[in-house]
Coordinates of N, CA, C and O in Angstrom, one line a residue:
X1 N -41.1 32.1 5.2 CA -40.9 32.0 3.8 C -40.6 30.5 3.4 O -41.3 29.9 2.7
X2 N -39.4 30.1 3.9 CA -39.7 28.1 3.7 C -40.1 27.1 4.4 O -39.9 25.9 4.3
X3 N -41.1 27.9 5.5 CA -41.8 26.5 5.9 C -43.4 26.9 5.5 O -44.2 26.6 6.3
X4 N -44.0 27.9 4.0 CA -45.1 28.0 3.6 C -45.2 26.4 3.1 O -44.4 25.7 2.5
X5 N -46.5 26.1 3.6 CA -46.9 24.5 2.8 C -47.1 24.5 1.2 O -47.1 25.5 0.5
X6 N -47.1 23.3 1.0 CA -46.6 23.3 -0.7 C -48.2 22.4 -0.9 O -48.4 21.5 -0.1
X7 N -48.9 22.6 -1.5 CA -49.9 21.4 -2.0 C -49.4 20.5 -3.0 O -49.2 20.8 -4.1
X8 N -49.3 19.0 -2.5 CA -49.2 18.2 -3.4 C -50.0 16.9 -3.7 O -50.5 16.8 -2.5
X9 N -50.3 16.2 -4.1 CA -51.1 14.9 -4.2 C -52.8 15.3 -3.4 O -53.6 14.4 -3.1
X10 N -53.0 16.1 -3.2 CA -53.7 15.8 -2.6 C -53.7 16.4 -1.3 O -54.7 16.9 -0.8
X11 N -52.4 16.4 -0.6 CA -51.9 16.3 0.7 C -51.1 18.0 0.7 O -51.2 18.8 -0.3
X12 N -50.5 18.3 2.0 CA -49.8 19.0 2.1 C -48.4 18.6 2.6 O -48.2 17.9 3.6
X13 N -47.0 19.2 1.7 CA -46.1 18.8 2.2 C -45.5 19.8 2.6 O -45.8 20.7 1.8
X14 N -44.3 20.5 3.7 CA -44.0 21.4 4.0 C -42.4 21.1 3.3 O -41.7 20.1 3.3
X15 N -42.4 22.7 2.6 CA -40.8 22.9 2.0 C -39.7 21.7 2.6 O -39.1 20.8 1.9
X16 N -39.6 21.8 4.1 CA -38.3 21.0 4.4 C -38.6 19.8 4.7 O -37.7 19.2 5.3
X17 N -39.9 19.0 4.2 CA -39.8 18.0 3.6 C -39.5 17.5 2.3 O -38.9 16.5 1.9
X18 N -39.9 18.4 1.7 CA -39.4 18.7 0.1 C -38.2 18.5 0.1 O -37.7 17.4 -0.2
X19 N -37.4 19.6 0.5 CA -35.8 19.2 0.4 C -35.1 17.5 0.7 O -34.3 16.8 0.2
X20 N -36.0 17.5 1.9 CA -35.4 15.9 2.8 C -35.4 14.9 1.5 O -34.4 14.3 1.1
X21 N -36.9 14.7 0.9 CA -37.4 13.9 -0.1 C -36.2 14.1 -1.0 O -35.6 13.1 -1.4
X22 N -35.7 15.6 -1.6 CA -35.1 15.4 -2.7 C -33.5 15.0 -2.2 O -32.7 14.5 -3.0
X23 N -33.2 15.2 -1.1 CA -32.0 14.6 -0.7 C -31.8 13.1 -0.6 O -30.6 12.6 -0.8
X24 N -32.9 12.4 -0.3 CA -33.0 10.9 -0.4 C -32.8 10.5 -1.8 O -32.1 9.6 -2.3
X25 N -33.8 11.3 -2.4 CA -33.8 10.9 -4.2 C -32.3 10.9 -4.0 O -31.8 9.8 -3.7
X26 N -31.4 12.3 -4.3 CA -30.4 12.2 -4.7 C -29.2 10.7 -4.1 O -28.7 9.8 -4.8
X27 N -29.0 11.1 -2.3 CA -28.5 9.6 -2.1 C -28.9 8.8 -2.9 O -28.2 8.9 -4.0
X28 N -30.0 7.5 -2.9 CA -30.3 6.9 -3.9 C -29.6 6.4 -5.0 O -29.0 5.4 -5.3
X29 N -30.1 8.0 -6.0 CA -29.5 8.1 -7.1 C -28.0 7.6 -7.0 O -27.5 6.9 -7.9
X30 N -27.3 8.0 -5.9 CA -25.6 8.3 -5.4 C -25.0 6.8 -5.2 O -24.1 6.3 -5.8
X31 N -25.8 6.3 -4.4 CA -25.6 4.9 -4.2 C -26.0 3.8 -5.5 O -25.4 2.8 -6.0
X32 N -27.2 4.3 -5.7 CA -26.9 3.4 -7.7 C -25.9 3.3 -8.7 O -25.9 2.4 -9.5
X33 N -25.1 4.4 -8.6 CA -24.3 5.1 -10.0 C -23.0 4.4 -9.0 O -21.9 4.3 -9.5
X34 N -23.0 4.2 -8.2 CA -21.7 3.9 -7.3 C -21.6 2.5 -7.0 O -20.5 2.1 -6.4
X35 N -22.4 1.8 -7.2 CA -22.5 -0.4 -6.8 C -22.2 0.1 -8.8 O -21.2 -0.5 -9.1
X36 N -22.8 0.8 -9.8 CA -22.8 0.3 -11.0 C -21.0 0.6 -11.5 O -20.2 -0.2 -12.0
X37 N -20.8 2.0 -11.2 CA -19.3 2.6 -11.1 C -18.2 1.1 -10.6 O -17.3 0.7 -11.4
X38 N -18.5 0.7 -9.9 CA -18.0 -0.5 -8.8 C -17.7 -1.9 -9.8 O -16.8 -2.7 -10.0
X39 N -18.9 -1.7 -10.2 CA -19.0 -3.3 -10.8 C -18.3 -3.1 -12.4 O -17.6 -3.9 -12.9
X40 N -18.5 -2.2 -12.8 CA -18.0 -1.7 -14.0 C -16.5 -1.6 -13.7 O -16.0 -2.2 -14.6
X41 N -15.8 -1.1 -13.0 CA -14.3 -0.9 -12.6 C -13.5 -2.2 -12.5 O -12.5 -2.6 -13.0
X42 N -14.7 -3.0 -11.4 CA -13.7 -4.5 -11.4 C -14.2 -5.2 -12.7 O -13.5 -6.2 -12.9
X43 N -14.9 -5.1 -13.6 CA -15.4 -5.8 -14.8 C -14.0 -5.6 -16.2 O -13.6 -6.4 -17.1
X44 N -13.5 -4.4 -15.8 CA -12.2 -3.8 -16.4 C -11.1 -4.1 -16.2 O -10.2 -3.7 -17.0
X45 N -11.1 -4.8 -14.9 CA -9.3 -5.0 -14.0 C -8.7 -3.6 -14.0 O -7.7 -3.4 -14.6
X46 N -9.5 -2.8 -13.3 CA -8.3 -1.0 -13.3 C -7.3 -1.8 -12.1 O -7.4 -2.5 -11.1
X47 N -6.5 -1.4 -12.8 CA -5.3 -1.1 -11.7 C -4.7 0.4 -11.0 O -5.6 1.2 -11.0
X48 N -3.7 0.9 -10.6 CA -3.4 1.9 -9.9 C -3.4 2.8 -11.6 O -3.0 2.2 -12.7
X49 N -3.8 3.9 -11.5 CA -3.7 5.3 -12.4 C -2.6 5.0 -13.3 O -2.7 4.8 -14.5
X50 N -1.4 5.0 -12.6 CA 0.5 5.0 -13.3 C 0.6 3.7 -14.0 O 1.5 3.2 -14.8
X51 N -0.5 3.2 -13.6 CA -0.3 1.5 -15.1 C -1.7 1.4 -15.6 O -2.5 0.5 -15.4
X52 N -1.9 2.5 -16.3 CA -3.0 2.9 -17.0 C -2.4 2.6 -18.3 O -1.1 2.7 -18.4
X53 N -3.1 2.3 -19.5 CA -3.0 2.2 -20.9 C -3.5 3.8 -21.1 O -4.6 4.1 -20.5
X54 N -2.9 4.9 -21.9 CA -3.7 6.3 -22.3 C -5.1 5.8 -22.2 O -5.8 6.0 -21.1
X55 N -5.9 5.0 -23.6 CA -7.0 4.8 -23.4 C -7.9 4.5 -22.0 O -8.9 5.0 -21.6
X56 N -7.3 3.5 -21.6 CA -8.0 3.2 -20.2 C -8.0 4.4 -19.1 O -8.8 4.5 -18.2
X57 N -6.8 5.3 -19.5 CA -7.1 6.8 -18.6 C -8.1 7.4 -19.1 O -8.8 8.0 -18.3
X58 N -8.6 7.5 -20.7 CA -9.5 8.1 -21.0 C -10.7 7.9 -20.4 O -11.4 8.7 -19.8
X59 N -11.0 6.5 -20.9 CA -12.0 5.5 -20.4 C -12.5 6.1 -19.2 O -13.7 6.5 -18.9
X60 N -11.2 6.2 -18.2 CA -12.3 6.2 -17.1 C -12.6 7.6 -16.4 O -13.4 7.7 -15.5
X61 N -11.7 8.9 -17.1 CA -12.1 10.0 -17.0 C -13.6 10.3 -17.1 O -14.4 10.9 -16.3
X62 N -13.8 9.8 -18.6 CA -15.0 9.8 -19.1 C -16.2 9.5 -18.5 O -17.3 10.1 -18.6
X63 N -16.1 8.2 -17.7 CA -17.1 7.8 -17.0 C -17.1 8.1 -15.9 O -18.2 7.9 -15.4
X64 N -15.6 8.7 -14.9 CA -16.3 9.7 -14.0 C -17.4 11.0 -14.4 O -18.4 11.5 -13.9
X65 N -16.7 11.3 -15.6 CA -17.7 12.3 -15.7 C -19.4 12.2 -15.9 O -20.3 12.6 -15.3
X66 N -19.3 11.3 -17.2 CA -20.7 10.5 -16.8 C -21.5 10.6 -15.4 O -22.2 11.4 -14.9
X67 N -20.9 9.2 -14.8 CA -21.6 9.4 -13.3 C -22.1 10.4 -12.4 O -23.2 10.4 -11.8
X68 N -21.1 11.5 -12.5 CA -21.2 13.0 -11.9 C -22.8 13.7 -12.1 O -23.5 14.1 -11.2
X69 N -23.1 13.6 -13.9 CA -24.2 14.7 -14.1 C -25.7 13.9 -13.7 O -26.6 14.7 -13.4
X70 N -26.1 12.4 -13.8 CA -27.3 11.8 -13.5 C -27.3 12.2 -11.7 O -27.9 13.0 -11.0
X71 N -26.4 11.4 -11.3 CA -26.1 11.7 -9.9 C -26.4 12.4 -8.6 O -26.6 12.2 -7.4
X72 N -26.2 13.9 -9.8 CA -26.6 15.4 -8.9 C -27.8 16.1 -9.8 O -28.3 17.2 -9.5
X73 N -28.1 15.6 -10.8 CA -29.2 16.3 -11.5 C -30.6 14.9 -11.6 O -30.7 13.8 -12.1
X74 N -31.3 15.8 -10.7 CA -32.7 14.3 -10.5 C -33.6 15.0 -12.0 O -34.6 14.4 -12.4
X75 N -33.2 15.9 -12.6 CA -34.1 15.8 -14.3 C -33.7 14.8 -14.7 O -34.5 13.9 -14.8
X76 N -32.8 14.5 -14.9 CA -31.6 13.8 -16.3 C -32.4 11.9 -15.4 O -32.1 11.5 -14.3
X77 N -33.1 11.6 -16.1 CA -32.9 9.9 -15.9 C -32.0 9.4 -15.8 O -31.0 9.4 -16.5
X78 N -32.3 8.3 -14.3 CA -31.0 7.8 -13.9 C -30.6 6.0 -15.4 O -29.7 5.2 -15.1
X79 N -31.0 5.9 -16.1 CA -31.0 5.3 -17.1 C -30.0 5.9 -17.8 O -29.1 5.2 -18.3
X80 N -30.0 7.3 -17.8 CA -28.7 7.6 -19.1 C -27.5 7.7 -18.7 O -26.4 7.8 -19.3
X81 N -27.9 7.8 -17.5 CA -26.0 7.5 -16.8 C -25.6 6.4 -16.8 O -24.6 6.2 -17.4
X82 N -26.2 5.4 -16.3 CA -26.3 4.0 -16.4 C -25.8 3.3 -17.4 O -25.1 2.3 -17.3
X83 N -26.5 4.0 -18.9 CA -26.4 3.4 -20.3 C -25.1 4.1 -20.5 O -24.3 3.2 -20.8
X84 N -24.7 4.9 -20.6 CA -23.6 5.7 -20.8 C -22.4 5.5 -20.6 O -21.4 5.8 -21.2
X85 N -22.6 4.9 -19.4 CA -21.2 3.9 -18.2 C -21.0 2.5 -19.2 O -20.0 2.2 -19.8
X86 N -22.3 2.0 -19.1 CA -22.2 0.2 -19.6 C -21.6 0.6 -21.2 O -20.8 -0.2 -21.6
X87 N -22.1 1.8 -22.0 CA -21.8 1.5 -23.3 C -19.9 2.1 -23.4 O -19.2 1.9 -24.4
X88 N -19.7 2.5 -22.3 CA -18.0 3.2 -22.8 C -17.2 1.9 -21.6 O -16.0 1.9 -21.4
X89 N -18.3 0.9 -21.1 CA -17.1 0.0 -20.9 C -17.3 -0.9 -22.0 O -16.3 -1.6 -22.2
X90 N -18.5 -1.2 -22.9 CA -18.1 -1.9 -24.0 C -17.6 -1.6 -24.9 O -17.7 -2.4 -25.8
X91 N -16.8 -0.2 -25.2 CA -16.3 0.5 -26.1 C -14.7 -0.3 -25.2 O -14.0 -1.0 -26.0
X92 N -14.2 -0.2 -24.1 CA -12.7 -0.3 -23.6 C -13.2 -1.9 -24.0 O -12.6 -2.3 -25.0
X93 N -14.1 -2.8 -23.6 CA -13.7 -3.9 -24.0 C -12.9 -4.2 -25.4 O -11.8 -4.6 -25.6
X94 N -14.0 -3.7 -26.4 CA -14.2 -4.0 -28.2 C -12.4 -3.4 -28.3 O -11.6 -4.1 -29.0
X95 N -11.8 -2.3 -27.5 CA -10.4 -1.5 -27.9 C -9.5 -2.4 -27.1 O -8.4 -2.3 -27.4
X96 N -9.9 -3.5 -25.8 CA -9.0 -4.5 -25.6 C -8.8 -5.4 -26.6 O -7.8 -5.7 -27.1
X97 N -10.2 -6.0 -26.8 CA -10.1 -6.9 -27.9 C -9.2 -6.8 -29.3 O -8.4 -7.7 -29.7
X98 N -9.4 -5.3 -29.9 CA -8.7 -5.0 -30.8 C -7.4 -4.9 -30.5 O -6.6 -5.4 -31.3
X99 N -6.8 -4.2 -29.4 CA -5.3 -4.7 -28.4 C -4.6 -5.5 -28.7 O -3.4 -5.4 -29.2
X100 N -5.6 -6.9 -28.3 CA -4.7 -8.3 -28.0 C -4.7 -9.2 -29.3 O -4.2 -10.3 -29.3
X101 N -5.4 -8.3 -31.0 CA -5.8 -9.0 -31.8 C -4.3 -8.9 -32.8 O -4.2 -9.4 -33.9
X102 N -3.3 -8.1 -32.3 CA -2.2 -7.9 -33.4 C -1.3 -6.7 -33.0 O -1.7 -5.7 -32.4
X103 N -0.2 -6.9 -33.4 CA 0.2 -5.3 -32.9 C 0.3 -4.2 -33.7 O 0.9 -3.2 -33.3
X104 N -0.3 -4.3 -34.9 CA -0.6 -3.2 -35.1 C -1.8 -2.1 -34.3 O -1.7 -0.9 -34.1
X105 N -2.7 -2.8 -34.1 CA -3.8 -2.3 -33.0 C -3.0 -1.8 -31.9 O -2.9 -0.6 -31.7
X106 N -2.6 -2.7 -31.3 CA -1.9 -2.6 -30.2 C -0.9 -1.0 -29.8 O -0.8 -0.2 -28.9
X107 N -0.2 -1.4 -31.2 CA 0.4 0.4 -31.1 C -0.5 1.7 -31.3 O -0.3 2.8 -30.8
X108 N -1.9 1.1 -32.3 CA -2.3 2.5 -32.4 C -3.3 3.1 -31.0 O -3.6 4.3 -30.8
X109 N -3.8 1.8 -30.2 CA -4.0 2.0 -29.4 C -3.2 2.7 -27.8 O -3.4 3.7 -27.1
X110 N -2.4 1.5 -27.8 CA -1.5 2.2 -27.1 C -0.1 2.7 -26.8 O 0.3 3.1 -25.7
X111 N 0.4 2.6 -27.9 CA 1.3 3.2 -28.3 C 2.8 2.0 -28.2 O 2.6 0.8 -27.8
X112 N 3.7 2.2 -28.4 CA 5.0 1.4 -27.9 C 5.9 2.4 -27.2 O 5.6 3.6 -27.0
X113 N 7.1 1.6 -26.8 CA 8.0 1.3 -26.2 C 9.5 2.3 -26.9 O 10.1 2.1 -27.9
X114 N 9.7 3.1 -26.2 CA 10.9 4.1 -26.6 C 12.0 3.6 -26.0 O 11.8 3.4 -24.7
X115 N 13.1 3.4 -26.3 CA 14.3 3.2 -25.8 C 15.1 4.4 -25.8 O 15.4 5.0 -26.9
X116 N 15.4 5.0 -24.6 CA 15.8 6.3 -24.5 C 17.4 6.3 -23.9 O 18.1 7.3 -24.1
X117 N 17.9 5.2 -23.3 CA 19.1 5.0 -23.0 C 19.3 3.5 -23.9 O 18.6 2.5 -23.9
X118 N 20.5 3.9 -24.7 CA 21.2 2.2 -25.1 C 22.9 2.4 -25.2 O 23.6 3.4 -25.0
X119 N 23.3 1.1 -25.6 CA 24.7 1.7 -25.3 C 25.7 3.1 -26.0 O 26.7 3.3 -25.3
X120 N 25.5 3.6 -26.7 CA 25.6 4.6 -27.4 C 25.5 5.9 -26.4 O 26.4 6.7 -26.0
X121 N 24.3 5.8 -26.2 CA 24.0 6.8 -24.7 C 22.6 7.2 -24.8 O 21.8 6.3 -25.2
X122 N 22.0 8.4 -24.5 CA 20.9 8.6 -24.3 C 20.4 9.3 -25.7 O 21.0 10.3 -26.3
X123 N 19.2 8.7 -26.1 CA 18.8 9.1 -27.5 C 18.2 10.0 -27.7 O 16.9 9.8 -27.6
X124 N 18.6 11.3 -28.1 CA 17.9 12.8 -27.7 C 16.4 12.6 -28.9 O 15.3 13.0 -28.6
X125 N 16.6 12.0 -30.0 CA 15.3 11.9 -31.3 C 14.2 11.2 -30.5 O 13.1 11.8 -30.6
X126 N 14.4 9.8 -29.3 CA 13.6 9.3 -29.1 C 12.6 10.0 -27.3 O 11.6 9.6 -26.8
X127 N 13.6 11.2 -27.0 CA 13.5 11.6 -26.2 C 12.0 13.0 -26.6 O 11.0 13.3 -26.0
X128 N 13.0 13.5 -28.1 CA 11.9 14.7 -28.3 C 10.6 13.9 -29.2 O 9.8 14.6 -29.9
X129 N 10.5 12.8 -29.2 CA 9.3 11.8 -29.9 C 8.4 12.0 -28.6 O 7.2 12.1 -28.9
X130 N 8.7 12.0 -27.8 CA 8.1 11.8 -26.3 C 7.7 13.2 -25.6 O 7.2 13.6 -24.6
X131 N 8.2 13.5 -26.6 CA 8.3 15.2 -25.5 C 8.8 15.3 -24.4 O 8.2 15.6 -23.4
X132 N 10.3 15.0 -24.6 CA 10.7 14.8 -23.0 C 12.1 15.6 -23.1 O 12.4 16.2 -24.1
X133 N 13.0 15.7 -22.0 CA 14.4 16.7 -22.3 C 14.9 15.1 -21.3 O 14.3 14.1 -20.9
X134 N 16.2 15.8 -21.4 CA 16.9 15.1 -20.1 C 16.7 15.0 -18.7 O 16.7 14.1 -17.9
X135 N 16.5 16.6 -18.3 CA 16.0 16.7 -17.0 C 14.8 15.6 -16.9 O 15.3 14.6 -16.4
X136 N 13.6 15.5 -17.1 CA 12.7 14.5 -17.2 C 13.4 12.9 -17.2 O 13.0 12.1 -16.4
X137 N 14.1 12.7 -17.9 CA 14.8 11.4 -18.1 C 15.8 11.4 -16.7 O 15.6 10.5 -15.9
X138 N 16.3 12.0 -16.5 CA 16.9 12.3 -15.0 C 15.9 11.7 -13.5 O 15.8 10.9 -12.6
X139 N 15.0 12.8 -14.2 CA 13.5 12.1 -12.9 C 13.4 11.2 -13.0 O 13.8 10.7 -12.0
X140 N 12.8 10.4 -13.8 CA 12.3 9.1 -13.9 C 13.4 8.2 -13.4 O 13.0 7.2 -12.8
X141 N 14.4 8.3 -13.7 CA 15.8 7.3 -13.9 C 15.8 7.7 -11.7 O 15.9 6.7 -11.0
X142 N 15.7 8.7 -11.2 CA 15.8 9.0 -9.6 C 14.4 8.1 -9.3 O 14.7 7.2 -8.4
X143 N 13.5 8.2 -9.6 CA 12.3 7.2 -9.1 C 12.7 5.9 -9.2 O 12.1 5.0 -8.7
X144 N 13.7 5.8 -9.9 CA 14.1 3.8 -9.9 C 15.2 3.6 -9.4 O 15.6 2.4 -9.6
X145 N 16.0 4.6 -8.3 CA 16.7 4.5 -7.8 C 18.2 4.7 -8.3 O 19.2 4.2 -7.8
X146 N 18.4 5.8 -9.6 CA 19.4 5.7 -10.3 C 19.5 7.4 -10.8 O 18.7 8.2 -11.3
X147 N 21.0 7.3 -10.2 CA 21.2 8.9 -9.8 C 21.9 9.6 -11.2 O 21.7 10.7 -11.6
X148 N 22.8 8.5 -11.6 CA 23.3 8.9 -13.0 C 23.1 8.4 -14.5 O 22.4 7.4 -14.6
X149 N 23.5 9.0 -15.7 CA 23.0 8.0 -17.0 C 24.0 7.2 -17.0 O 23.8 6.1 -17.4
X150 N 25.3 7.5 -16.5 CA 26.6 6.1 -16.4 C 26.0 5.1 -15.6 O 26.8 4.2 -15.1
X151 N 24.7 5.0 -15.3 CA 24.8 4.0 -14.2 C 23.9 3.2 -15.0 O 24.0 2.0 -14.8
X152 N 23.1 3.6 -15.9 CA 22.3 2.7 -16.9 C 22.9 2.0 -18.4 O 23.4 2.9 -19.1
X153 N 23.0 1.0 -18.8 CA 23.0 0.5 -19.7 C 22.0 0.5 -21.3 O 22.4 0.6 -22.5
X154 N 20.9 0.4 -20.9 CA 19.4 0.8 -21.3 C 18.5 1.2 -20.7 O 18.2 0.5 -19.8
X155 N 18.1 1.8 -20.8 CA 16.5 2.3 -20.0 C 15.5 3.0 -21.6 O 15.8 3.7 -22.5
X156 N 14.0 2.1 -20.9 CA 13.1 2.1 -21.8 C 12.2 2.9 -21.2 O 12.2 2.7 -20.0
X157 N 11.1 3.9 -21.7 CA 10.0 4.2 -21.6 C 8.8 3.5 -21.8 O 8.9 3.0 -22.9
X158 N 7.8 3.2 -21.3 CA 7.2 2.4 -21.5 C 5.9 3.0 -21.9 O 5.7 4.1 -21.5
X159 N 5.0 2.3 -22.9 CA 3.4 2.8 -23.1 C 2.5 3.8 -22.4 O 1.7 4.7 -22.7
X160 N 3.1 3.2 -20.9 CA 2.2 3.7 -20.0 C 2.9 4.6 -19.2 O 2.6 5.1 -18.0
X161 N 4.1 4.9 -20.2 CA 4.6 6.1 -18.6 C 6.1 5.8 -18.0 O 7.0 6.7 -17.9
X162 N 6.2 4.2 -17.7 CA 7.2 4.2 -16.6 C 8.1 3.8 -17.3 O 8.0 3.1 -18.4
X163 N 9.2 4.4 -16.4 CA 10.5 4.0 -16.7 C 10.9 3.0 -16.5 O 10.6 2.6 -15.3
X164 N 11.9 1.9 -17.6 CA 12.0 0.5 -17.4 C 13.8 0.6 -17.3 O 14.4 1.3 -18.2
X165 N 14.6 0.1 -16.2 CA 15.8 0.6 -16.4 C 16.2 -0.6 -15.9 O 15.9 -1.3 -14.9
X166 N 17.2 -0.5 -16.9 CA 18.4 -1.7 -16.6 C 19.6 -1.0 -16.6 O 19.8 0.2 -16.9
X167 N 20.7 -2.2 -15.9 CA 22.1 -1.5 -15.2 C 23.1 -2.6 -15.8 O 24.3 -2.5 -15.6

């Protein structure tokens, strides 16, 4: 049943050459979307995930996903994966640009800076801004090495996540 010959060009090719051929396509394909993936990532300065800007997490969700569907589907032209990648890193460019042009951008892009411990103590308004409780503020404050809120003076939440804590 799959090694009946297939007529093609002219020639005959047998099924499990068929497959081999389309497995090379795909490699190929795998290895293009992956030097382009590559060059596109350092063209961005990614850093580690936890010092992601929201957008730049988006960013690059998005273009794993991209890569994914040309990659493993040999219909889809490998051109629209390609185009698709290059145009949503000139979209994170144009949203750094707008970033670094003022801070108003800057917040709507990526948000500011919550002070959740100050002297007073810990600020439950700026806490439910965040969607966060105490237990959460507890966690983060144990990732930085600090077991209690008497042991902080300030501690800041940052854009991207991390806890900024001072003693």
């Amino acid at each position: 049943r799959f090694n009946k010959p297939v007529k093609r060009y002219g020639g005959i090719i047998s099924r499990g050459e068929n497959i081999l051929n389309g497995m090379i396509v795909t490699f190929i394909r795998t290895l293009i979307i992956f030097v382009t993936l590559v060059a596109v990532m350092r063209l961005m300065g990614k850093r580690q995930i936890g010092e992601m800007q929201p957008f730049e997490f988006i960013v690059t969700l998005i273009i794993a996903d991209l890569a994914c569907i040309p990659m493993a589907d040999i219909s889809i032209p490998l051109i629209y994966g390609i185009v698709s990648i290059l145009g949503l890193f000139l979209l994170h460019q144009l949203l750094s640009l707008l970033e670094q042009s003022g801070n108003f951008f800057k917040t709507v892009i990526s948000g500011k800076p919550s002070i959740v411990i100050n002297k007073s103590g810990v600020d439950m308004q700026e806490l439910k801004k965040n969607n966060m409780d105490v237990e959460d503020l507890i966690e983060s404050m144990r990732s930085q090495g600090y077991f209690s809120l008497d042991d902080l003076d300030y501690a800041i939440f940052e854009s991207n996540g991390k806890l900024s804590a001072f003693a």
